Short mmCIF file of C-alpha atoms and ligand atoms in Angstrom, two decimals:
data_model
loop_
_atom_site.label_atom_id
_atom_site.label_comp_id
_atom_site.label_asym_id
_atom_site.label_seq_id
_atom_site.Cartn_x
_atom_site.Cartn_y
_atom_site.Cartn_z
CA UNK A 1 -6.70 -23.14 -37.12
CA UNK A 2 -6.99 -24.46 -41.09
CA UNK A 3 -8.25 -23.40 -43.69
CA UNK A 4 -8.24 -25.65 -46.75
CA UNK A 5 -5.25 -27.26 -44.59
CA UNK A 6 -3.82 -24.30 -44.17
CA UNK A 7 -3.28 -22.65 -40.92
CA UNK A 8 -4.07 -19.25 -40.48
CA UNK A 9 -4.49 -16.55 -37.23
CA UNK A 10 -7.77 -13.93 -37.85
CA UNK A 11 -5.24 -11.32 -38.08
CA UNK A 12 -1.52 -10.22 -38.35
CA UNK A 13 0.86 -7.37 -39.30
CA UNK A 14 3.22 -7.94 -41.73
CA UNK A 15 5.03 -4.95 -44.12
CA UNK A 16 2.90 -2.02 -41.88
CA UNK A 17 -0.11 -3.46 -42.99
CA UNK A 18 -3.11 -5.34 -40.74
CA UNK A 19 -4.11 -8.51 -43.01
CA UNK A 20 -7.05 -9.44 -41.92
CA UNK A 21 -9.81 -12.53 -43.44
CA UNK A 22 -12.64 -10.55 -44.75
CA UNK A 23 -15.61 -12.15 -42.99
CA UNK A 24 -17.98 -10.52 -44.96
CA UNK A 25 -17.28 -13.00 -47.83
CA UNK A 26 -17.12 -16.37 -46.20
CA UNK A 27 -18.43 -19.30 -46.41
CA UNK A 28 -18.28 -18.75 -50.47
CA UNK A 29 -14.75 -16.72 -50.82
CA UNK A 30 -11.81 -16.90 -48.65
CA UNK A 31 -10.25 -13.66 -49.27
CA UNK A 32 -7.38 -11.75 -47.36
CA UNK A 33 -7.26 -8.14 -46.92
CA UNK A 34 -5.42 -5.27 -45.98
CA UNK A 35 -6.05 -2.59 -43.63
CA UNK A 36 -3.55 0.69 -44.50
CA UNK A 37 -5.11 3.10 -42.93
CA UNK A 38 -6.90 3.82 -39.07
CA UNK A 39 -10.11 4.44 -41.59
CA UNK A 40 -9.93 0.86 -43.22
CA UNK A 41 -9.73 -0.89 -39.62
CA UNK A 42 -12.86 1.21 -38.57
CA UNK A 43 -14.42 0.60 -41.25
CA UNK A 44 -13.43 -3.21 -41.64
CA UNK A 45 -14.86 -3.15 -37.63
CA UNK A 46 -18.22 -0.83 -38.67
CA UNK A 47 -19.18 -3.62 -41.87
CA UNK A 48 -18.14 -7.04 -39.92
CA UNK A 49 -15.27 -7.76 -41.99
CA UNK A 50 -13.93 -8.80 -38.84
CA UNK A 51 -16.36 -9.28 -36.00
CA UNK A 52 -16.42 -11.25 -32.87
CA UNK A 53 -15.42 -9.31 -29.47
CA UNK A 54 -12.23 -10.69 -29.03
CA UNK A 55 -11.17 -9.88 -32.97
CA UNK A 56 -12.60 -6.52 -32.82
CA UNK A 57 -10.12 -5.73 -29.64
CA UNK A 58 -7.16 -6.64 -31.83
CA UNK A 59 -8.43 -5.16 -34.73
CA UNK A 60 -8.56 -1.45 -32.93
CA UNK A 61 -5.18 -2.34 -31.43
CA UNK A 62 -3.81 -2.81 -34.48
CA UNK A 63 -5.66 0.26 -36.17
CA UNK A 64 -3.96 1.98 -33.37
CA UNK A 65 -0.85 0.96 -34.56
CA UNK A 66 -2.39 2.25 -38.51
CA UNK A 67 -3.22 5.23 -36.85
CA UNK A 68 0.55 6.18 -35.37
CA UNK A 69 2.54 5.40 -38.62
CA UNK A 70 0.24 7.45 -40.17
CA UNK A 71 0.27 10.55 -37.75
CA UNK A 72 2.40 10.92 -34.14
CA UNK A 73 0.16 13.52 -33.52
CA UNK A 74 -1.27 12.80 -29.60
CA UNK A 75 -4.64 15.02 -30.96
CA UNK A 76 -4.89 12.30 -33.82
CA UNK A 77 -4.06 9.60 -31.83
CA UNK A 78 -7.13 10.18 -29.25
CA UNK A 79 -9.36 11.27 -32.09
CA UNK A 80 -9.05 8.05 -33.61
CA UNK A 81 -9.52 5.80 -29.95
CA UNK A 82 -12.34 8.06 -29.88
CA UNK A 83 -14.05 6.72 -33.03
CA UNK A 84 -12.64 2.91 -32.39
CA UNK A 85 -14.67 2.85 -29.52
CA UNK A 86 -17.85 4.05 -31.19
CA UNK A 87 -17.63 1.73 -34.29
CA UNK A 88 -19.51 -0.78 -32.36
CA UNK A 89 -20.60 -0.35 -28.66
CA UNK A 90 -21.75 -3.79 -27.17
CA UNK A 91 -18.55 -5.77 -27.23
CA UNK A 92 -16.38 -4.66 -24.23
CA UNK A 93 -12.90 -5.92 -25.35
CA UNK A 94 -12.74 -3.19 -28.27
CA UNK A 95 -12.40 -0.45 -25.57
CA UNK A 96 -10.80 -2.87 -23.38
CA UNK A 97 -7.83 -3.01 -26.07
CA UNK A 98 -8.08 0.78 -27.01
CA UNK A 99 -7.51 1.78 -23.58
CA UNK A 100 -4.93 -0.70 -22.83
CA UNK A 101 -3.00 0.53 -26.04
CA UNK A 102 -3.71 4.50 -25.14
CA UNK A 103 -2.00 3.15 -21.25
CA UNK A 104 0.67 2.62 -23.38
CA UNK A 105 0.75 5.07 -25.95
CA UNK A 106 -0.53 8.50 -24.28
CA UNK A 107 2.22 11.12 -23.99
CA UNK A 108 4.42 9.38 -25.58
CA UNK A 109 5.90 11.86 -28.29
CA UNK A 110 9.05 10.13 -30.10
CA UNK A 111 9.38 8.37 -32.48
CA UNK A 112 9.40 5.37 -30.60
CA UNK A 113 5.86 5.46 -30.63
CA UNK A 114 5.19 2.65 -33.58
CA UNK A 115 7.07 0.22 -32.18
CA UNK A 116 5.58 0.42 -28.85
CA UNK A 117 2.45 0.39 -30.02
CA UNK A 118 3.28 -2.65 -32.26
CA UNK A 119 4.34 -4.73 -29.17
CA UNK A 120 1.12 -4.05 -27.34
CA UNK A 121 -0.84 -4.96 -30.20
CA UNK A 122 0.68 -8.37 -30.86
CA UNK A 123 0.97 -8.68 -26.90
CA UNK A 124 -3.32 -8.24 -27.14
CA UNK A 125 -2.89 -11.30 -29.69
CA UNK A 126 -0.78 -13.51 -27.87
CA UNK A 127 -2.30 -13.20 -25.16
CA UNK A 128 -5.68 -13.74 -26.48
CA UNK A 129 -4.46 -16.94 -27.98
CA UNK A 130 -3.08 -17.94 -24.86
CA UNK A 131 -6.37 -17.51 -22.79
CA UNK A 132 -8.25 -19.20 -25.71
CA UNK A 133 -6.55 -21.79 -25.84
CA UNK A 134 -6.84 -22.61 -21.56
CA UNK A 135 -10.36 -21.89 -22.16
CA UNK A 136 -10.30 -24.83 -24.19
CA UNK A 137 -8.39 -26.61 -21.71
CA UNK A 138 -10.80 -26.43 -18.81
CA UNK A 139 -14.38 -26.71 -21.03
CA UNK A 140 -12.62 -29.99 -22.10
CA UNK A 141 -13.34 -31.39 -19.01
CA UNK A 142 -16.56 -30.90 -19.32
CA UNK A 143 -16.91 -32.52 -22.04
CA UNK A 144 -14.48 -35.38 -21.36
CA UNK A 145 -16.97 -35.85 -17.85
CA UNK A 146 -20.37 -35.78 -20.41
CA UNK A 147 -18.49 -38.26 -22.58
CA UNK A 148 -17.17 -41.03 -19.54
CA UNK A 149 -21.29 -40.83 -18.74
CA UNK A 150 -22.80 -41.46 -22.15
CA UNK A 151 -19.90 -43.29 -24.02
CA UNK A 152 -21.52 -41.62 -26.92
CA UNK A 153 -21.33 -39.05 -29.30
CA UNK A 154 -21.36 -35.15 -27.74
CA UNK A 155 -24.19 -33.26 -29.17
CA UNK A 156 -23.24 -29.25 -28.45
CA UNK A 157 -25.25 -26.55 -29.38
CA UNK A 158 -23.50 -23.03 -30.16
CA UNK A 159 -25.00 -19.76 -31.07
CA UNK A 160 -23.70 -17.46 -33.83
CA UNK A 161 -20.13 -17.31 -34.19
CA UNK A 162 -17.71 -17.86 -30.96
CA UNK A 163 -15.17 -19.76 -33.04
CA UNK A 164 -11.29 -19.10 -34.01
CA UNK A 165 -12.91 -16.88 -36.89
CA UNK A 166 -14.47 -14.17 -33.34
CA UNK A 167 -10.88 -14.33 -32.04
CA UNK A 168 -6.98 -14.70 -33.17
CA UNK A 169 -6.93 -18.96 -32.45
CA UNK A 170 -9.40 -21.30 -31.54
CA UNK A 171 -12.25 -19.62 -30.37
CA UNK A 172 -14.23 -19.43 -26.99
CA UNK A 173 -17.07 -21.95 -27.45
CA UNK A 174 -15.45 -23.79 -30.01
CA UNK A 175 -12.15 -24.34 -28.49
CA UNK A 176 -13.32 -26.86 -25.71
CA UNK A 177 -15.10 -28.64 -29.16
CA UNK A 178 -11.20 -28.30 -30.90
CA UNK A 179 -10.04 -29.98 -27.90
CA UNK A 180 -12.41 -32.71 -27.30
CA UNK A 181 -12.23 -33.71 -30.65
CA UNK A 182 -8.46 -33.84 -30.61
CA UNK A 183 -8.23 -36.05 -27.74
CA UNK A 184 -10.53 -38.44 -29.83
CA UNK A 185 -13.95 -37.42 -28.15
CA UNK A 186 -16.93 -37.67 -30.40
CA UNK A 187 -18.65 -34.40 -31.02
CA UNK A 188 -21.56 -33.22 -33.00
CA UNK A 189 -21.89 -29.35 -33.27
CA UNK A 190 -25.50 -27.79 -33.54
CA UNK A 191 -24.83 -24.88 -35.02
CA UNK A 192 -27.41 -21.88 -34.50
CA UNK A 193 -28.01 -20.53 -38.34
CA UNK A 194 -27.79 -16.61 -36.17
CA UNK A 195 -29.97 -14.61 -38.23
CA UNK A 196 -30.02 -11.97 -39.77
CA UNK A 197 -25.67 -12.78 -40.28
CA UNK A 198 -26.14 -16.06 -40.53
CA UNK A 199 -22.63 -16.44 -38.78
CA UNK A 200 -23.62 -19.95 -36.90
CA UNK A 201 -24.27 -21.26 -40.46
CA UNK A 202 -21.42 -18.91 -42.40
CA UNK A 203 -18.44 -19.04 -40.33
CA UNK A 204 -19.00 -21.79 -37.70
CA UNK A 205 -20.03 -24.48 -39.82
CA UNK A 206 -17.32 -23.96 -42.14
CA UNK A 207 -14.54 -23.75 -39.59
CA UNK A 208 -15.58 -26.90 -38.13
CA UNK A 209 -15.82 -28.26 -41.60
CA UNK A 210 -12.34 -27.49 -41.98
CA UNK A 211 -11.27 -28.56 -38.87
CA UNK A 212 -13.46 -32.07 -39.86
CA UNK A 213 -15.52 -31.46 -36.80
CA UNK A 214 -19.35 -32.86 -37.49
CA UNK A 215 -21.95 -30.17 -37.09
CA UNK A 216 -25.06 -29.92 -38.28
CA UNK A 217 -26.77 -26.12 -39.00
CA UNK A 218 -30.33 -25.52 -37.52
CA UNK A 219 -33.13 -22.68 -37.67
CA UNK A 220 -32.69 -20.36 -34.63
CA UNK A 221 -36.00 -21.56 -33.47
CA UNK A 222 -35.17 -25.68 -33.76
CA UNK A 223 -32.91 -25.77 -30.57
CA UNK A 224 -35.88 -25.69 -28.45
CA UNK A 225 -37.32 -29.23 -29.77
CA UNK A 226 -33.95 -30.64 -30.12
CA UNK A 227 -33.42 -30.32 -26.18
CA UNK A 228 -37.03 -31.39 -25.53
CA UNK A 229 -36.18 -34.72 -27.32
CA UNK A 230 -32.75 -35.26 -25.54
CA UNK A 231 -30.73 -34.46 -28.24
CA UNK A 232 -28.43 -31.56 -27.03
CA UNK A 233 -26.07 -32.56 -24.32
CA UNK A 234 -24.61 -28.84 -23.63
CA UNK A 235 -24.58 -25.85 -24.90
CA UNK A 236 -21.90 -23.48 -25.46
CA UNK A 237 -21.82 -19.99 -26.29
CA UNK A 238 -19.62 -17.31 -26.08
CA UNK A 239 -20.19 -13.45 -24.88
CA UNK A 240 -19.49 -10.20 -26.05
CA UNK A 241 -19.50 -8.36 -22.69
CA UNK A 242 -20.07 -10.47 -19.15
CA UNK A 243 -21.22 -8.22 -16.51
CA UNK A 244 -19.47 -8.74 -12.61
CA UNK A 245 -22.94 -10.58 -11.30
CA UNK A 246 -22.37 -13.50 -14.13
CA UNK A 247 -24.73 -11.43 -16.72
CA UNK A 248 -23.92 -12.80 -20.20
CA UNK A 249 -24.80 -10.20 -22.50
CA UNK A 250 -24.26 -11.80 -26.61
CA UNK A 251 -25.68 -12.61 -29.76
CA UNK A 252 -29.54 -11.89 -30.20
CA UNK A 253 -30.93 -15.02 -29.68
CA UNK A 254 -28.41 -16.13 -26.82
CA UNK A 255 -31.15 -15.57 -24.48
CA UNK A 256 -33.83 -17.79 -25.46
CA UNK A 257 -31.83 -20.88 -26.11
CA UNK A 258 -30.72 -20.33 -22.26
CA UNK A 259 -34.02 -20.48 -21.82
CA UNK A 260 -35.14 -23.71 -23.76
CA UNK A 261 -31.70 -25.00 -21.85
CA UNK A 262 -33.00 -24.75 -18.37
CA UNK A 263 -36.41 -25.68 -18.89
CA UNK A 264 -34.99 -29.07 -20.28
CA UNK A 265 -31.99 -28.93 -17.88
CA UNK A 266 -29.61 -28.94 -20.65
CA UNK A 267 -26.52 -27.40 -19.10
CA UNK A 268 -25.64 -23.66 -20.31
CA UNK A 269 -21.96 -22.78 -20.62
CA UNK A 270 -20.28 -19.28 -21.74
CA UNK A 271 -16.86 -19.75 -22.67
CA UNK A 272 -14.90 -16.17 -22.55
CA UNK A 273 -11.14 -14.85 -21.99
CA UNK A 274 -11.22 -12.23 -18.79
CA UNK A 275 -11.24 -9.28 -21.43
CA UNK A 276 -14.96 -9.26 -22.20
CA UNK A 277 -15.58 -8.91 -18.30
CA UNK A 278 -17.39 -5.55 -17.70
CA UNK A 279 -16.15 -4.93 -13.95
CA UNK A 280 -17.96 -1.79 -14.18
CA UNK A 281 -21.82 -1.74 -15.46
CA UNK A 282 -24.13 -2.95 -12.62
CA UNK A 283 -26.91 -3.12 -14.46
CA UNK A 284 -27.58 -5.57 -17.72
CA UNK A 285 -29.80 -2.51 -18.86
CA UNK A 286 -27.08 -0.30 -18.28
CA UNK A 287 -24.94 -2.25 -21.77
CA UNK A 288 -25.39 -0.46 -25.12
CA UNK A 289 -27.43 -2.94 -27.05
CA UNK A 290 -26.07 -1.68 -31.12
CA UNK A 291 -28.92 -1.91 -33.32
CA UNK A 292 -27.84 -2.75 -37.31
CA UNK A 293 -29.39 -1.42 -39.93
CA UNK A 294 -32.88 -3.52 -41.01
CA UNK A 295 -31.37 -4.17 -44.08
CA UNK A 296 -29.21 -6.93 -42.56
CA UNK A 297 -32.84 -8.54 -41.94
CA UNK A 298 -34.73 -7.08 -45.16
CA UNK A 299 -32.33 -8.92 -47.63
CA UNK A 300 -30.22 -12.43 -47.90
CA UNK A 301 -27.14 -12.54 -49.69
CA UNK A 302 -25.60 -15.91 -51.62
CA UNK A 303 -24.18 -17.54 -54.66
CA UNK A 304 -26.67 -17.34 -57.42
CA UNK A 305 -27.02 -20.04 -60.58
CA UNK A 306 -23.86 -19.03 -62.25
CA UNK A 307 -21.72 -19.28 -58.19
CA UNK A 308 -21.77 -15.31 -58.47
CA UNK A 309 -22.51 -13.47 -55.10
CA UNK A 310 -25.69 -11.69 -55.33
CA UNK A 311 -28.02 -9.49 -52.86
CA UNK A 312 -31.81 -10.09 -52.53
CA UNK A 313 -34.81 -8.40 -50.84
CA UNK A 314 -36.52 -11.23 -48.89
CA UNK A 315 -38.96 -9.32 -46.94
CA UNK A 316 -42.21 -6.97 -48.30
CA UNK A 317 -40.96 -3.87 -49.49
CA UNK A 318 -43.18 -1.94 -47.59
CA UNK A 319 -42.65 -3.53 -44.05
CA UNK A 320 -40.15 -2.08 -41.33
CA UNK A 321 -37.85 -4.14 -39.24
CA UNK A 322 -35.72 -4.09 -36.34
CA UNK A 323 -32.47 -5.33 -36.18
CA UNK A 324 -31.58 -5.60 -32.81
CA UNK A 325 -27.84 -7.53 -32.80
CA UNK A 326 -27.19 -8.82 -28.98
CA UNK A 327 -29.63 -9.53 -26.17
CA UNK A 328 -28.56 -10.57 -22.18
CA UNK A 329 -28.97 -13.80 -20.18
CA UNK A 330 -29.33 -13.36 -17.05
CA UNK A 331 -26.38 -15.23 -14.88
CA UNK A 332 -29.57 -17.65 -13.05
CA UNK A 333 -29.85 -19.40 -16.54
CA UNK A 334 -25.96 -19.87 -16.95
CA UNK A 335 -24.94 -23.35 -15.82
CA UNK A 336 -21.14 -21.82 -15.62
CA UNK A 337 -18.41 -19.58 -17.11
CA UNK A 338 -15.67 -21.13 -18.58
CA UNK A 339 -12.65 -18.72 -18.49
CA UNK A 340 -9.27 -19.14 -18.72
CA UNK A 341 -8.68 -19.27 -15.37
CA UNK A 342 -10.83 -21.88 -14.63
CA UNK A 343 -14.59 -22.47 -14.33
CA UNK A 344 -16.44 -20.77 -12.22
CA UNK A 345 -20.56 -19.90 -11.25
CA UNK A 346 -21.71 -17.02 -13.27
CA UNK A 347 -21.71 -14.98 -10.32
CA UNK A 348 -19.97 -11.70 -8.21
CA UNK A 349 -18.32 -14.70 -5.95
CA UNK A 350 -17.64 -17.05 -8.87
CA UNK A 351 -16.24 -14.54 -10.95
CA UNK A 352 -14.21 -12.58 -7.65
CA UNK A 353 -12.71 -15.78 -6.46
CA UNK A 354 -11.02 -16.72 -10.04
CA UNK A 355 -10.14 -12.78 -10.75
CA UNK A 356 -9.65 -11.15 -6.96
CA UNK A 357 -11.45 -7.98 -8.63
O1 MRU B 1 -21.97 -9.47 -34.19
P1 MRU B 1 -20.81 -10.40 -34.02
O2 MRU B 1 -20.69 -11.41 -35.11
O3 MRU B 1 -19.52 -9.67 -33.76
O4 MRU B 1 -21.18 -11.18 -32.69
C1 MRU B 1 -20.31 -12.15 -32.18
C2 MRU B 1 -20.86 -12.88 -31.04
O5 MRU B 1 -21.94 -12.61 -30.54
C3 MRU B 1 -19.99 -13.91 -30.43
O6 MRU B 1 -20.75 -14.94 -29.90
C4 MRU B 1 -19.20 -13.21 -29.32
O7 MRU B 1 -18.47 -12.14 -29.84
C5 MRU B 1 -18.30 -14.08 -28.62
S1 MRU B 1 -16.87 -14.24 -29.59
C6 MRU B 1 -15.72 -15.17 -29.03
#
């Protein structure tokens, strides 16, 4: 997608380095960085440099790849999966794409090793484009149907950030928006502010600024009132780790706009690619729920008088906070999933009949 007019993927390899768009920085500096080392792509996943499940899967297959040139080692090679896995727990697809790439690369002691990993790791990004973009293929229906109804402007409400910026291209939630709105359907984008991050106002209102999409940022508590007076026609959000039952485990805060969503019955969509399917945890309290640290809460960061980025404490000095960063929806308040496959009821038989797991 653009930037500035520009288009851009999340991440590539080019010279054996990982460029990645340091996240960290937007909305107020668009800066490009590069990862060298296994330690700079855990540490670009550990500080949200990159974030967004799908991302963070490519980023640890590519800091696989890091990891490799630097040392063929098999002992190094497992230490470092080892510590990708553990630099954030909730999203699935991280060791989804760590243990596709150690498939691949266990055993293997020749030199060959860097270029197979290399394939796998822009396989993970093709492919991730790919089901992104038939994600937004079969949500556009859904929006095309709302649209033929009202003959009016779409009014969608996303949470945090499940845009092009979480993944390679075009997003999960946002890339049934992308395609609506290149077909010539009107949308209008609520965009969850998603604090403490702030990613629904940081990242997805400025790549649907960029993309000329119309969105307007909210308070994480105004999408309650704003279904109550009929002015949210769907909402759309994406997940970080979907259970087998239709469990929809994402961004704190997911849960109680699926909430507000059925009691006004405003219909509830999760957009994801068949990577951030957990076909093994039963249980929704089973998932690791990461806590940040309070700090992310504590303090606000933004341009100051002179456009210089600055840090401030926002809360009492003295006060503690939690910082919770992901919460579940259970799959009863989940209109559908839309998947690359197709859409389907967030269920064990919805999700079985599209993936014959
Ligand atoms: O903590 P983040 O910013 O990595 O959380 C991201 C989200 O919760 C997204 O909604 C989710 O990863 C879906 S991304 C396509």
């Amino acid at each position: 997608m653009k930037i500035e007019g520009k288009e851009y993927r999340t991440i590539w390899f080019e010279n054996n380095k990982v460029k990645i768009i340091d996240q960290t920085k937007l909305p107020h500096k668009f800066i490009i960085k590069d990862l060298n080392t296994i330690k700079d792509a855990i540490y670009s996943i550990k500080t949200m440099e990159v974030r967004g499940a799908p991302l963070i899967g490519a980023t640890a297959a590519y800091g696989l790849v890091l990891a490799v040139l630097e040392n063929k080692d098999q002992s190094f090679l497992k230490k470092s999966a080892k510590e990708l896995i553990a630099s954030r727990p909730t999203a699935i697809n991280l060791k989804w794409a760590v243990d596709r790439m150690m498939y691949k690369l266990s055993g293997v002691n020749s030199d060959k090793i860097s270029e197979i990993a290399l394939i796998e790791a822009n396989k993970i990004c093709e492919e991730d484009i790919n089901f992104c973009e038939n994600i937004g293929l079969n949500g556009l229906k859904i929006i095309e149907e709302i649209y033929n109804k009202k003959k009016n402007t779409v009014n969608i409400l996303t949470h945090c950030n499940a845009g092009w910026l979480a993944t390679i291209n075009w997003g999960t939630a946002t890339s049934p928006i992308y395609h609506a709105h290149k077909k010539g359907i009107p949308v209008h984008v609520w965009a969850d502010e998603t604090r403490p991050r702030n990613q629904g106002a940081n990242l997805t209102s400025y790549e649907l600024n960029e993309e000329g999409i119309k969105n307007t940022i909210i308070a994480d508590n105004t999408g309650g009132i704003l279904m109550q007076r009929g002015e949210v026609d769907m909402c759309i959000v994406g997940t970080d780790r979907t259970l087998s039952n239709g469990d929809v485990c994402n961004k704190i805060g997911t849960y109680l706009k699926a909430l507000a969503a059925f009691d006004n019955k405003v219909p509830f969509y999760v957009a994801l690619p068949s990577s951030t399917i957990d076909w093994e945890i039963k249980n929704y309290r089973d998932i690791p729920i990461e806590e940040r640290n309070s700090e992310e809460l504590s303090h606000m960061e933004g341009l100051d008088e002179d456009g210089n980025l600055k840090k401030i404490q926002v809360y009492p000095q003295k006060s503690k906070a939690m910082n919770l960063a992901f919460d579940v929806t259970p799959a009863k308040y989940v209109t559908a999933l839309i998947t690359e496959k197709g859409v389907c009821e967030a269920s064990s038989s919805g999700l079985k009949k599209l993936f014959n797991k």
